[in-house]
Short mmCIF file of C-alpha atoms in Angstrom, two decimals:
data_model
loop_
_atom_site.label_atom_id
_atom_site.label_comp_id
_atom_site.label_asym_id
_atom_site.label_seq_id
_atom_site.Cartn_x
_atom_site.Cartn_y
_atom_site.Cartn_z
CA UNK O 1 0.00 0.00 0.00
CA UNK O 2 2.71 2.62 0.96
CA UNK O 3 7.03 2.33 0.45
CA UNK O 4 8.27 0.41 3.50
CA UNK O 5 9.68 1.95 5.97
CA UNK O 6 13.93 2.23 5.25
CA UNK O 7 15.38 1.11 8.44
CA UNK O 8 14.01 -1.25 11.15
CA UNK O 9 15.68 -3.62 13.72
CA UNK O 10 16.14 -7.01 12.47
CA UNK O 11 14.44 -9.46 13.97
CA UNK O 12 12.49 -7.03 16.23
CA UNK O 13 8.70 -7.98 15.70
CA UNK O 14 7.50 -4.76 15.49
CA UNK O 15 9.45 -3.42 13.05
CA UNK O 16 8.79 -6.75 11.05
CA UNK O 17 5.48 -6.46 11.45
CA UNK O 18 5.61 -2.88 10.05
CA UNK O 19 7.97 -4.05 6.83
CA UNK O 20 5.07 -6.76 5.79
CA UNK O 21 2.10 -4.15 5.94
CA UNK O 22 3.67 -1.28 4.58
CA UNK O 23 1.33 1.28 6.52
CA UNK O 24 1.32 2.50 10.39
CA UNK O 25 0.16 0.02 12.49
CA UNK O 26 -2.94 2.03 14.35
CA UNK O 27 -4.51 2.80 11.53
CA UNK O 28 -7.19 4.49 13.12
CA UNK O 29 -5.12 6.62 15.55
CA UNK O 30 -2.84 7.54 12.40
CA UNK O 31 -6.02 8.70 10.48
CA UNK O 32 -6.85 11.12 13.16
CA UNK O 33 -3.13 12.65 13.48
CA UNK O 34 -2.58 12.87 9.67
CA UNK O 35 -6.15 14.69 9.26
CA UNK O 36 -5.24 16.88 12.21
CA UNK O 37 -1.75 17.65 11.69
CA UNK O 38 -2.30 18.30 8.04
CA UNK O 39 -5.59 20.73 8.75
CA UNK O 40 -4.49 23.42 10.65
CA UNK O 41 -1.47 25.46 10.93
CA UNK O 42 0.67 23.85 13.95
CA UNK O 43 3.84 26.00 14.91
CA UNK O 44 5.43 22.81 16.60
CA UNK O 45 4.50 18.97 15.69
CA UNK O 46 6.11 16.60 18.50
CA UNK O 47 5.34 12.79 18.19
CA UNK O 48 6.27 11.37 21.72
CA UNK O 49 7.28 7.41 21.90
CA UNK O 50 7.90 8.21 18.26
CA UNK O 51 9.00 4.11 17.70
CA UNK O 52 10.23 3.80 14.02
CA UNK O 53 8.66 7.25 12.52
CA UNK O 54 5.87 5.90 10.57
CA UNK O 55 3.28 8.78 11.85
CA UNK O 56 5.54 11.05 10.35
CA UNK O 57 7.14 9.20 7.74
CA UNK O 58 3.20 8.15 6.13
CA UNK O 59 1.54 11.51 7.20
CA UNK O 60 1.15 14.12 4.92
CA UNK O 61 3.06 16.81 7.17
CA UNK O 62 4.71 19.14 4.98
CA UNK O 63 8.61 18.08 5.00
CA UNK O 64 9.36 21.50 6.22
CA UNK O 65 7.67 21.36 9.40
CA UNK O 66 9.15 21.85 12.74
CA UNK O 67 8.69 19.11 14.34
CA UNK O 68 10.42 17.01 17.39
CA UNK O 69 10.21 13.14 17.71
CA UNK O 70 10.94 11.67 20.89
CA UNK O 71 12.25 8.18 21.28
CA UNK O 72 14.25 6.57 24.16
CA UNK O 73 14.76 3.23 23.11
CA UNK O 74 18.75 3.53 21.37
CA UNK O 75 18.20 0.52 18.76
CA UNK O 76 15.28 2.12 17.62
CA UNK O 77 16.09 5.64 18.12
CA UNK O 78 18.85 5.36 14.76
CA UNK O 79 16.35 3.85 12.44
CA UNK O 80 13.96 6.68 13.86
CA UNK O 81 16.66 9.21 12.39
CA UNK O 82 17.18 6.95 8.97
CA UNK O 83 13.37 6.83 8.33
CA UNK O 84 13.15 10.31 8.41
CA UNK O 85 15.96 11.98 6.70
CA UNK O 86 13.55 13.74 4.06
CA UNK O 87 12.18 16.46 7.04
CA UNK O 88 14.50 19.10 7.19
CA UNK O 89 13.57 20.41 10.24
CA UNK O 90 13.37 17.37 12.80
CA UNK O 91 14.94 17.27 16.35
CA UNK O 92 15.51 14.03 17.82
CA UNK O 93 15.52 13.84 21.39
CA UNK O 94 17.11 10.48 22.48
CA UNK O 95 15.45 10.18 25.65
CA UNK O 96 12.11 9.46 27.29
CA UNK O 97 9.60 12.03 28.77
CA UNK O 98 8.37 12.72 32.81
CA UNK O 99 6.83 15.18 35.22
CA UNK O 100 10.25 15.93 36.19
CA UNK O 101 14.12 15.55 34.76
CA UNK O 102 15.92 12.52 35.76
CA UNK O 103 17.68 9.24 35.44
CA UNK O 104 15.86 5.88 34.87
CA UNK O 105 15.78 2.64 33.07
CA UNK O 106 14.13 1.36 29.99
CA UNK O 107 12.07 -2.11 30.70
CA UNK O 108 12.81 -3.83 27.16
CA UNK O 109 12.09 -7.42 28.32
CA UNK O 110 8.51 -8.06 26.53
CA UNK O 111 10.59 -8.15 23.04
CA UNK O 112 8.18 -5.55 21.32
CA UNK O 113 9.41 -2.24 20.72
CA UNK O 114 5.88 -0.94 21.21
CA UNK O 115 5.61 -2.24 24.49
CA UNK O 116 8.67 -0.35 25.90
CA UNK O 117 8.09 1.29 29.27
CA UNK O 118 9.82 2.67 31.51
CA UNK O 119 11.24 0.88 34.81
CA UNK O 120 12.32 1.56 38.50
CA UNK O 121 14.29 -1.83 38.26
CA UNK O 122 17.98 -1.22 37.53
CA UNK O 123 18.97 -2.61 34.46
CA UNK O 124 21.63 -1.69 31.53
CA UNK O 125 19.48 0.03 29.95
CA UNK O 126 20.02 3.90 31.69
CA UNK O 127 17.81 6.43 29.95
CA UNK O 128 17.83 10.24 30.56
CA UNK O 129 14.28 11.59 31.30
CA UNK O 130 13.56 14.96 30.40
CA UNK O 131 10.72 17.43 31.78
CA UNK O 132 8.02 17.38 28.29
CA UNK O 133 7.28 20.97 29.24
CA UNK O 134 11.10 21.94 29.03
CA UNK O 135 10.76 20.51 25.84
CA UNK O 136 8.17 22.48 24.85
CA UNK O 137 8.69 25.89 25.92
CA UNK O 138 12.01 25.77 24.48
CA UNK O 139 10.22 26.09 21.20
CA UNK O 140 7.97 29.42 22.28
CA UNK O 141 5.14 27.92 19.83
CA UNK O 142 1.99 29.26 20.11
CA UNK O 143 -0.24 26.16 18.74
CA UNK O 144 1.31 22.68 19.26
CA UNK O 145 -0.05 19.35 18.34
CA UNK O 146 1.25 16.26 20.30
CA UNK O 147 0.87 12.42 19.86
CA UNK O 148 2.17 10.88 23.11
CA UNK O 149 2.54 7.00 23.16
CA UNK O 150 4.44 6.13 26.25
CA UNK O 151 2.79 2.98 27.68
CA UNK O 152 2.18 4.70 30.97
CA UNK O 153 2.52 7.91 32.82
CA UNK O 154 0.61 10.19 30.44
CA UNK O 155 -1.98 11.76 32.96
CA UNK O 156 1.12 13.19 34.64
CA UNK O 157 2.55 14.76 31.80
CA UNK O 158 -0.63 16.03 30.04
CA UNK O 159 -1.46 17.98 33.55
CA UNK O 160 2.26 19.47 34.62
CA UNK O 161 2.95 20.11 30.71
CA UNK O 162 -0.74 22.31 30.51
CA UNK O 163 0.40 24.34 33.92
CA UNK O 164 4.09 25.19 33.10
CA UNK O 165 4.10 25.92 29.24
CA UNK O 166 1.72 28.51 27.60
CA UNK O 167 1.28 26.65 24.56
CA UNK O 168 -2.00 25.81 23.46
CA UNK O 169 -1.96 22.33 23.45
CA UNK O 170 -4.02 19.38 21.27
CA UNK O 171 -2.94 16.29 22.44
CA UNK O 172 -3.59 12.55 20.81
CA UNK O 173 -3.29 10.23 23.72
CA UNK O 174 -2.68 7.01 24.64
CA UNK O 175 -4.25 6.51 27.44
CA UNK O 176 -3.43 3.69 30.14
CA UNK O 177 -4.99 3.11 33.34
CA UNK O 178 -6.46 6.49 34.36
CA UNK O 179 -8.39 6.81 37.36
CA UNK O 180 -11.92 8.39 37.35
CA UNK O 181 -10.75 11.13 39.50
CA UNK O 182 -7.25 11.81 36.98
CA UNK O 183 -9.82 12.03 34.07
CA UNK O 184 -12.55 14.06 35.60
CA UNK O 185 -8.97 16.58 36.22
CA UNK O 186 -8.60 16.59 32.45
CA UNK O 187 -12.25 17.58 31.63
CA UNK O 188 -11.78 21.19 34.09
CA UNK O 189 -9.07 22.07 30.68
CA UNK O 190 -9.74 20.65 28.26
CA UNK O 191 -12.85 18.67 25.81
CA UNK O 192 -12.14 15.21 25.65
CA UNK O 193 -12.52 12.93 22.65
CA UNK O 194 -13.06 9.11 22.05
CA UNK O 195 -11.61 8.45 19.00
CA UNK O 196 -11.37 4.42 19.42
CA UNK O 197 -15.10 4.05 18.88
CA UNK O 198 -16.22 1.92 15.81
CA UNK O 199 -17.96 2.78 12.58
CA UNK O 200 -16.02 5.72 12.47
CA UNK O 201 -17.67 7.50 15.88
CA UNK O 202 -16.47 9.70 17.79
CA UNK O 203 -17.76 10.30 21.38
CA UNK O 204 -17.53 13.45 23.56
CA UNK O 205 -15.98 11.81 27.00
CA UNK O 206 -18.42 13.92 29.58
CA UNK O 207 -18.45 13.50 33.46
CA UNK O 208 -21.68 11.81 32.70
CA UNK O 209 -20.23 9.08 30.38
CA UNK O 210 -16.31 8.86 32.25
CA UNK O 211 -16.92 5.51 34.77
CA UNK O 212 -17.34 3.44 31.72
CA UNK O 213 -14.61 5.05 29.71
CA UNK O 214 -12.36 4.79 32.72
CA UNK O 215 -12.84 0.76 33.02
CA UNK O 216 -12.15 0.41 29.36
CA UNK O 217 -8.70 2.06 29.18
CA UNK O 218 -7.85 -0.56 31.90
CA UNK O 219 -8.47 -3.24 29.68
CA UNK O 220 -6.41 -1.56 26.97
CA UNK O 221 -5.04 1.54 25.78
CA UNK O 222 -7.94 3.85 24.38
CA UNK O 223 -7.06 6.68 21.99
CA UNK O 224 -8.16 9.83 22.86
CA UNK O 225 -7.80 13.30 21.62
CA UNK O 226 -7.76 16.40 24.20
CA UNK O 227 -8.78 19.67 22.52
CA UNK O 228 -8.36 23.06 24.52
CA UNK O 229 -11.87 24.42 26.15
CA UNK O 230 -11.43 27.78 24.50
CA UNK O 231 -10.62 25.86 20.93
CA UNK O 232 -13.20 26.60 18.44
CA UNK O 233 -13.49 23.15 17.28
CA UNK O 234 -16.65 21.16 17.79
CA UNK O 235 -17.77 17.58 18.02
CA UNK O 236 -18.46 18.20 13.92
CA UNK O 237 -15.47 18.98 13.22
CA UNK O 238 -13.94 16.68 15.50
CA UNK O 239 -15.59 13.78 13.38
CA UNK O 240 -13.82 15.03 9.82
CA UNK O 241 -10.54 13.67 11.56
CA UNK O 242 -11.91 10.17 11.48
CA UNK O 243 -10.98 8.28 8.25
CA UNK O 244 -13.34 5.80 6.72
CA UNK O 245 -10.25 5.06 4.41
CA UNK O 246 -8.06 3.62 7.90
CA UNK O 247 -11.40 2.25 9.48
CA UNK O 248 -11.86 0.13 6.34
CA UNK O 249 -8.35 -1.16 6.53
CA UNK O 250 -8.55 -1.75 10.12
CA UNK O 251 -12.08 -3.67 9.81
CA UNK O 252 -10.49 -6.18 7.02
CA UNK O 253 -6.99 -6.86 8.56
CA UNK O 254 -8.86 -7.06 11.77
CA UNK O 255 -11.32 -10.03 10.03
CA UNK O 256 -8.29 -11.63 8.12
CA UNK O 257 -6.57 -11.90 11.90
CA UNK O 258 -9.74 -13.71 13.10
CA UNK O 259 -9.80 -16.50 10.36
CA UNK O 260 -6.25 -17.21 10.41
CA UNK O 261 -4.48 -15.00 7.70
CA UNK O 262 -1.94 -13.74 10.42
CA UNK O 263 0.87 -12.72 7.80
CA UNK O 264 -1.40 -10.41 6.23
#
């Protein structure tokens, strides 16, 4: 469908996995970025727990963008660079993203790239975290867009990063294991946006409707997107960032799975 992506790690099953179907992997969360990022005027782009680029590398960001990509994982990290040599204004931060600047380790052991966390157990692999909002205010933008994929420890970030930078802010979240009383936090700033639900619906998360989102981002990680209260953007023009195109291509590879066509 798409080129392949230049550089993965051999033998690492994401990036495998990625080389065989030639197109991101969340199809549906890509849809929503490249619709986004492409629709509006963003002064900084910054794709946290960037992996091997392919949000940026398939999107149709102008090449000339300013835009960061964030990546701890080393392996990874210099394919990361490789894959995206054609943007001409990238900064690659080789390090992972907290509430606060420190020193911690990267837990690598579930042999999926995707799947990389980070860990209070001591192991060789030593990472540098830096403070997300450092990262942003260094860039004095005005309106930023940011996908952040970490496997845990968004809640934190989303809230500190809102109170110390004066950016305005759309985030595309992961989210994993938020409490009821960390969401109902995030609805005081900002409208909050379902974008995992099927046939191509989006729902408005409201304090109403938040018990039974909260259980379901236990079960897995649920995409959401968090728009600024004072944004002008509303739940109709929320839904144009859904692609029938990427929920199409999710439906069938999800149906091939199911029967037994795995290598598709």
């Amino acid at each position: 469908m798409f080129n392949p992506l230049p550089s993965v790690v051999i033998n690492e099953p994401r990036g495998q996995l990625l080389l065989r179907k030639r197109r991101p992997l969340q199809g549906r969360t890509f849809g929503v970025f490249n619709n986004v990022a492409k629709r509006y005027s963003w002064d900084l782009i910054v794709d946290v727990g960037a992996n091997y680029g392919e949000m940026i590398f398939y999107s149709s960001i102008p090449k000339d963008a300013d835009i960061v990509v964030v990546e701890p994982n080393k392996p990874i990290f210099e394919c990361l660079r490789r894959n995206l040599k054609e943007f001409i204004n990238v900064i690659y931060p080789n390090v992972a993203v907290g509430p606060i600047t420190c020193v911690a380790f990267l837990d690598t052991t579930k042999g999926h790239s995707g799947r990389v966390g980070l860990s209070s157990e001591p192991t060789q692999n030593q990472i540098q975290v830096s403070n997300f909002a450092e990262i942003v205010n260094a860039y004095k933008s005005e309106k930023v867009l940011v996908k952040l994929d970490i496997e845990g420890g968004e809640f934190e970030i989303v809230c500190l990063t809102t109170k110390q930078s004066n950016s305005k802010i759309y985030w595309l979240v992961e989210t994993h294991n938020f409490t009821n009383e960390e969401f109902s936090l995030l609805l005081s700033d900002y409208l909050v946006f379902d974008i995992d639900s099927p046939f191509k619906r989006v729902k408005v998360v409201s304090s109403e409707s938040l018990h039974g989102y909260v259980e379901d981002t236990k079960k897995r990680g649920r995409n959401c997107l968090l728009i600024p209260k004072e944004s002008p953007w509303s739940l109709t023009e929320v839904k144009k960032f859904r692609s029938l195109f990427w929920f199409c291509i999710e439906f069938v590879a999800g149906f091939l799975y199911k029967i037994g066509l795995r290598g598709i």
